[in-house]
Tab-separated table of C-alpha atoms in Angstrom:
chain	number	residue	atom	x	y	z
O	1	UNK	CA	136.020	83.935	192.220
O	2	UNK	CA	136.980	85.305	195.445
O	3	UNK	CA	135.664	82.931	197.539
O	4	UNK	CA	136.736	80.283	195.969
O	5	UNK	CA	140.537	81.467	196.085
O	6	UNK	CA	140.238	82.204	199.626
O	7	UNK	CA	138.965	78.916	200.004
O	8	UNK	CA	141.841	77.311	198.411
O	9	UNK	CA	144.435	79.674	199.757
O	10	UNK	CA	143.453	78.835	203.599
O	11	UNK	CA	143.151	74.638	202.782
O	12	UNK	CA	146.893	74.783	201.307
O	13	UNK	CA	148.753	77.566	203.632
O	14	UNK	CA	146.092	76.784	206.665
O	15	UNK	CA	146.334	79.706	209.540
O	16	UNK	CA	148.482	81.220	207.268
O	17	UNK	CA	146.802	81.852	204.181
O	18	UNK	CA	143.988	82.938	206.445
O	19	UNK	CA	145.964	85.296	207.905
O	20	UNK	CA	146.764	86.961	204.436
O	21	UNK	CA	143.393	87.037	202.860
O	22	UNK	CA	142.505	88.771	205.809
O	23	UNK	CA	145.220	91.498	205.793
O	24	UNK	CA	144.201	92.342	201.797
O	25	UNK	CA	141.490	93.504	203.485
O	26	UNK	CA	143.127	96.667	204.652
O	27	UNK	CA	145.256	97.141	201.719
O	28	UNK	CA	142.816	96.942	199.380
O	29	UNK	CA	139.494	98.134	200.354
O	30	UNK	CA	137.455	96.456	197.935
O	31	UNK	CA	138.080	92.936	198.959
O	32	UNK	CA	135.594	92.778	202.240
O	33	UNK	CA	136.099	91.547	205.594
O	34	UNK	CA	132.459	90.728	205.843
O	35	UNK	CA	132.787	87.796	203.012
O	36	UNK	CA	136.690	86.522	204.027
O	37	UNK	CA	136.046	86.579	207.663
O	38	UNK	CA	132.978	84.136	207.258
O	39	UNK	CA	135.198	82.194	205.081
O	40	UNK	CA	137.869	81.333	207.618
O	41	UNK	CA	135.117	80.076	209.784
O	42	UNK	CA	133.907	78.030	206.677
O	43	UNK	CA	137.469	76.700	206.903
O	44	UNK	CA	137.455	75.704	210.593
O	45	UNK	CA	134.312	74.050	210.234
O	46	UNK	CA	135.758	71.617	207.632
O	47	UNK	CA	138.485	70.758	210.124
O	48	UNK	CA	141.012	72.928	208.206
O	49	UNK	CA	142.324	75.034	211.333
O	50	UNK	CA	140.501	74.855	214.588
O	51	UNK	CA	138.443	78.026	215.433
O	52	UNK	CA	140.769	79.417	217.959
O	53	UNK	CA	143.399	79.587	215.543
O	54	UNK	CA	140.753	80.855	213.225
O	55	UNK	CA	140.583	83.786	215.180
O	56	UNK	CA	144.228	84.350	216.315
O	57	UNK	CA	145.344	83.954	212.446
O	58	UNK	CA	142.535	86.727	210.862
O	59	UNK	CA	143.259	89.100	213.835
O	60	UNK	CA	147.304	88.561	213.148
O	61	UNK	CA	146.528	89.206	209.607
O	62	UNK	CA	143.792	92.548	210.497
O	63	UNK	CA	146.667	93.970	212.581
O	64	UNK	CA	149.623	93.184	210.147
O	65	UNK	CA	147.531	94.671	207.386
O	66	UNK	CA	146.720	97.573	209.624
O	67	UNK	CA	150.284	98.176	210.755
O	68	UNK	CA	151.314	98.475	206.864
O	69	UNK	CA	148.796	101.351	205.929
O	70	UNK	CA	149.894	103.023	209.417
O	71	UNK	CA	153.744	103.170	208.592
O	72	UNK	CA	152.271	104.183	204.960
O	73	UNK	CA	150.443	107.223	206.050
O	74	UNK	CA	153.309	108.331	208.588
O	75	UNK	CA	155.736	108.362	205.287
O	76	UNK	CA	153.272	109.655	202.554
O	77	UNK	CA	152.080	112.495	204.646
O	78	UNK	CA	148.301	113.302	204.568
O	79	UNK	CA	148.994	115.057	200.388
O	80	UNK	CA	150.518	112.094	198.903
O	81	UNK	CA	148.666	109.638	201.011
O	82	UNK	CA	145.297	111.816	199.456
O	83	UNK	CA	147.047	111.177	196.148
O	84	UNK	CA	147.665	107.589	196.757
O	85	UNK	CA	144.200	106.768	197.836
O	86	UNK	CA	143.018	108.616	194.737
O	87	UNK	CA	144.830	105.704	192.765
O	88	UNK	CA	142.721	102.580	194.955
O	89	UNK	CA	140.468	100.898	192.059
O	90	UNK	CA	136.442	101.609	193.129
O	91	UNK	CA	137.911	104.100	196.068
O	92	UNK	CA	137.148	107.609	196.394
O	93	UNK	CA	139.153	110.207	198.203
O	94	UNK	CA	136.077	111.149	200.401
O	95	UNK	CA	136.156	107.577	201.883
O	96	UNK	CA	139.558	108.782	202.951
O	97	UNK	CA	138.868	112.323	203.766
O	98	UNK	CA	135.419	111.224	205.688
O	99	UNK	CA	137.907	108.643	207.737
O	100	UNK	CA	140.309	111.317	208.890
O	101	UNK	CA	137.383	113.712	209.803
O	102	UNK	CA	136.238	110.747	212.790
O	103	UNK	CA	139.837	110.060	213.422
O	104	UNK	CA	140.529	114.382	214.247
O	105	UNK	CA	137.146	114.181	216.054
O	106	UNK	CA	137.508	111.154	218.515
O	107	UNK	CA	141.198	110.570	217.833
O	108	UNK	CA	142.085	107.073	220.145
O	109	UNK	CA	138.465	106.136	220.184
O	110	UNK	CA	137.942	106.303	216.651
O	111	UNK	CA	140.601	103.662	216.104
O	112	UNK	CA	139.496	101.067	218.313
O	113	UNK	CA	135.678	101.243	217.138
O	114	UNK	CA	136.874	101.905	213.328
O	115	UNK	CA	137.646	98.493	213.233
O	116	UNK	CA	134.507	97.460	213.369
O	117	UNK	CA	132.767	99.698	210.828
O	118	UNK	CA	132.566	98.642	207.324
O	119	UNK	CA	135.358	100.756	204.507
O	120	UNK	CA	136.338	102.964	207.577
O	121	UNK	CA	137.898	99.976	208.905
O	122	UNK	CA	140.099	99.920	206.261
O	123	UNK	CA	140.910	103.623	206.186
O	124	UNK	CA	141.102	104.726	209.791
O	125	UNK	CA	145.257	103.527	209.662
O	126	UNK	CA	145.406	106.246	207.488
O	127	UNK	CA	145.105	109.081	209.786
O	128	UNK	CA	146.789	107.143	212.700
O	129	UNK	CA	149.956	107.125	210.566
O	130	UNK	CA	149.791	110.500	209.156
O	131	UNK	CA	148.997	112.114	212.915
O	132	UNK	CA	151.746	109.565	214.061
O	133	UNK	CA	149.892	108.215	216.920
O	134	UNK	CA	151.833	106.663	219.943
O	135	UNK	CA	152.546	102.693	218.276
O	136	UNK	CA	151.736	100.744	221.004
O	137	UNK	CA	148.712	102.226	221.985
O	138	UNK	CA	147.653	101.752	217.965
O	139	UNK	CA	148.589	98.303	218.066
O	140	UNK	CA	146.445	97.575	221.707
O	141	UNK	CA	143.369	99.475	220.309
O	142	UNK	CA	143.897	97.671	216.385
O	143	UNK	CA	144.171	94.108	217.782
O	144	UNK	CA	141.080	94.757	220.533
O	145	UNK	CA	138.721	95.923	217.510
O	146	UNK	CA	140.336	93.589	214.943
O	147	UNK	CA	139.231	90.729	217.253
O	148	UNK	CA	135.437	91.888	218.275
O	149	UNK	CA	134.937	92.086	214.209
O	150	UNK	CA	136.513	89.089	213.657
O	151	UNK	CA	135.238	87.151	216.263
O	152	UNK	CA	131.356	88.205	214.882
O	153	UNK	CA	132.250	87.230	211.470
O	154	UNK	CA	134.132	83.842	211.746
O	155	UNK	CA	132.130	82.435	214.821
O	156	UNK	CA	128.666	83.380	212.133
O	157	UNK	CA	130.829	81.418	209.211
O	158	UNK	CA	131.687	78.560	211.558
O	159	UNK	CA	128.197	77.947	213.105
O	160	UNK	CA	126.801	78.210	209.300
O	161	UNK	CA	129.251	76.009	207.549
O	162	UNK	CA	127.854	75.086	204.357
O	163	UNK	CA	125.629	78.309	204.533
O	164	UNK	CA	128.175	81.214	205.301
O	165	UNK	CA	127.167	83.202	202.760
O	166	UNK	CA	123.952	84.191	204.516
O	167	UNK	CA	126.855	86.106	206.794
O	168	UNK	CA	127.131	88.688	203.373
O	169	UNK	CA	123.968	89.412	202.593
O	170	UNK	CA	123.283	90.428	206.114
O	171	UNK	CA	126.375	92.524	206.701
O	172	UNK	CA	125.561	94.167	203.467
O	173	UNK	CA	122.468	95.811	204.995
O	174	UNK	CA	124.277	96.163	208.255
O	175	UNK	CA	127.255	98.038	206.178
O	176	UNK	CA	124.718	100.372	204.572
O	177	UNK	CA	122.942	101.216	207.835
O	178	UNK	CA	126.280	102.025	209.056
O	179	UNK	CA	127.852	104.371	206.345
O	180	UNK	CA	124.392	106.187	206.514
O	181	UNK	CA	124.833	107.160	210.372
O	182	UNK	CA	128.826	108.162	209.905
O	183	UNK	CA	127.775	110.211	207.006
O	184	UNK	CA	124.964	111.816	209.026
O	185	UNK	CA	126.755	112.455	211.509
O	186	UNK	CA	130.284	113.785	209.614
O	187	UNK	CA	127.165	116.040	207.897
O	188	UNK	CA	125.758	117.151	211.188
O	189	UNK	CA	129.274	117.866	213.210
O	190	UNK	CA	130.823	120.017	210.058
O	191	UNK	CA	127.374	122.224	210.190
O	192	UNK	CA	127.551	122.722	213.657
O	193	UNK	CA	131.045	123.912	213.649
O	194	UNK	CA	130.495	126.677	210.434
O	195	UNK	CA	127.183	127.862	212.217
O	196	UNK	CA	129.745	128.154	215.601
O	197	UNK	CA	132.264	130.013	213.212
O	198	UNK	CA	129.848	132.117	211.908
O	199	UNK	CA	128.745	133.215	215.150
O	200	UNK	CA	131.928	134.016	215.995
O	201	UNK	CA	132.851	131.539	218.193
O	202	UNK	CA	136.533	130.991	218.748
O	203	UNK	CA	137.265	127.531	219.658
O	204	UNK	CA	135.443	127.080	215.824
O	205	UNK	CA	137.855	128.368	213.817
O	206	UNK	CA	138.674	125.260	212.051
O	207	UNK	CA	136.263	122.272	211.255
O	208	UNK	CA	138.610	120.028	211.906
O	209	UNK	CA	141.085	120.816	214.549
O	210	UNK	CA	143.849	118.493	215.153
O	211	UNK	CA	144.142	115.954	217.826
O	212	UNK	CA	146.196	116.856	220.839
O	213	UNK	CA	148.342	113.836	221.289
C-alpha cells in the first residue's frame, strides 16, 4: 500500500525519504501529492522530523522532482516529450497537451499557480522545459508554489495525526472542482480564438501562440 511505504520510507530515511516520495510525485503523475503530503505531516506528528523540516524536505523534493521533468522537456522537445507522456501508466496525452495550452496562455504565471492545481502540477514542467524558460526564474516561481501546496497539505496531516486521511477525501472533491474550471476554461479560450479567426481577426491566427520570453 502506498501509504504504508511512504510511511516506512520517511521513519527509516527521515527528511530524506520525505523528500523522495514527494518528488515521485512529479515523475509519476499517478502517485498524488494530496495523499503523500498529508503523510509527511503524519510523520512529524509522531516526532519523526519536526514540521519545519517537514516542509523544507517535501518542497526540496517538489522542486527536485520539478527540475527533472524541466531538463526532460528542454531535451525531448515538445514531439517526443508528447510521445513520452503517451507511455505514463493511467496518463493521457491531453493532460499534457491541456498543460501546455495554460502554460502558452499565462506563460510565468501559469508556473507558479500550476503548482498548486491537482495533475497540472505535475505537468506544467513540461512546457517550461520545452519553451526553455529562463532557470532561475523557474526555480523562484517552482519553490514559491511548491511551498503554498505543501504547506496546506502537511500542516492539514500534522494537525490530524491519526486522522490524515480525511486530508484525501477532501482534496479529491477539491481536485475535481478544479480540473472542471481549467477544462472550462481551456474550452472557452480555444472557442473564442476560432470565432476571432473566423472573423478574420489577425492577432487569431493561431490558438495557441507562443510565449514571448
Amino acid at each position: 500500500m502506498l501509504a504504508e511505504w511512504a510511511v516506512s520510507l520517511m521513519e527509516s530515511m527521515g527528511g530524506v525519504g520525505a523528500a523522495v516520495v514527494v518528488g515521485l510525485d512529479n515523475l509519476f503523475p499517478p502517485i498524488p501529492s494530496e495523499l503523500v503530503l498529508p503523510l509527511a505531516g503524519f510523520s512529524a506528528s509522531k516526532g519523526v522530523f519536526s514540521l519545519p523540516a517537514a516542509l523544507f524536505w517535501t518542497t526540496l523534493g517538489s522542486v527536485a522532482g520539478a527540475v527533472v521533468v524541466y531538463f526532460a522537456g528542454m531535451l525531448l522537445g515538445r514531439t517526443r516529450t508528447r510521445a513520452l507522456v503517451a507511455r505514463i501508466p493511467l496518463v493521457r496525452v491531453a493532460d499534457f497537451d491541456r498543460t501546455e495550452a495554460w502554460f502558452t496562455r499565462h506563460g510565468t504565471k501559469a508556473v507558479f499557480f500550476g503548482r498548486m492545481v491537482p495533475l497540472f502540477r505535475s505537468f506544467i514542467s513540461l512546457p517550461a522545459g520545452v519553451e526553455r524558460m529562463n532557470l532561475p526564474k523557474f526555480l523562484v516561481l517552482t519553490t514559491l508554489g511548491s511551498l503554498i501546496w505543501n504547506t496546506l497539505f502537511v500542516s492539514a496531516g500534522y494537525l490530524l495525526g491519526e486522522n490524515w486521511h480525511r486530508v484525501e477525501a477532501y482534496a479529491g472533491i477539491f481536485q475535481k472542482l478544479v480540473l472542471v474550471a481549467v477544462a472550462a476554461a481551456v474550452v472557452l479560450f480555444v472557442v473564442t480564438r476560432l470565432r476571432q479567426r473566423s472573423k478574420g481577426d489577425p492577432e487569431a491566427t493561431a490558438v495557441l501562440p507562443r510565449v514571448k520570453r
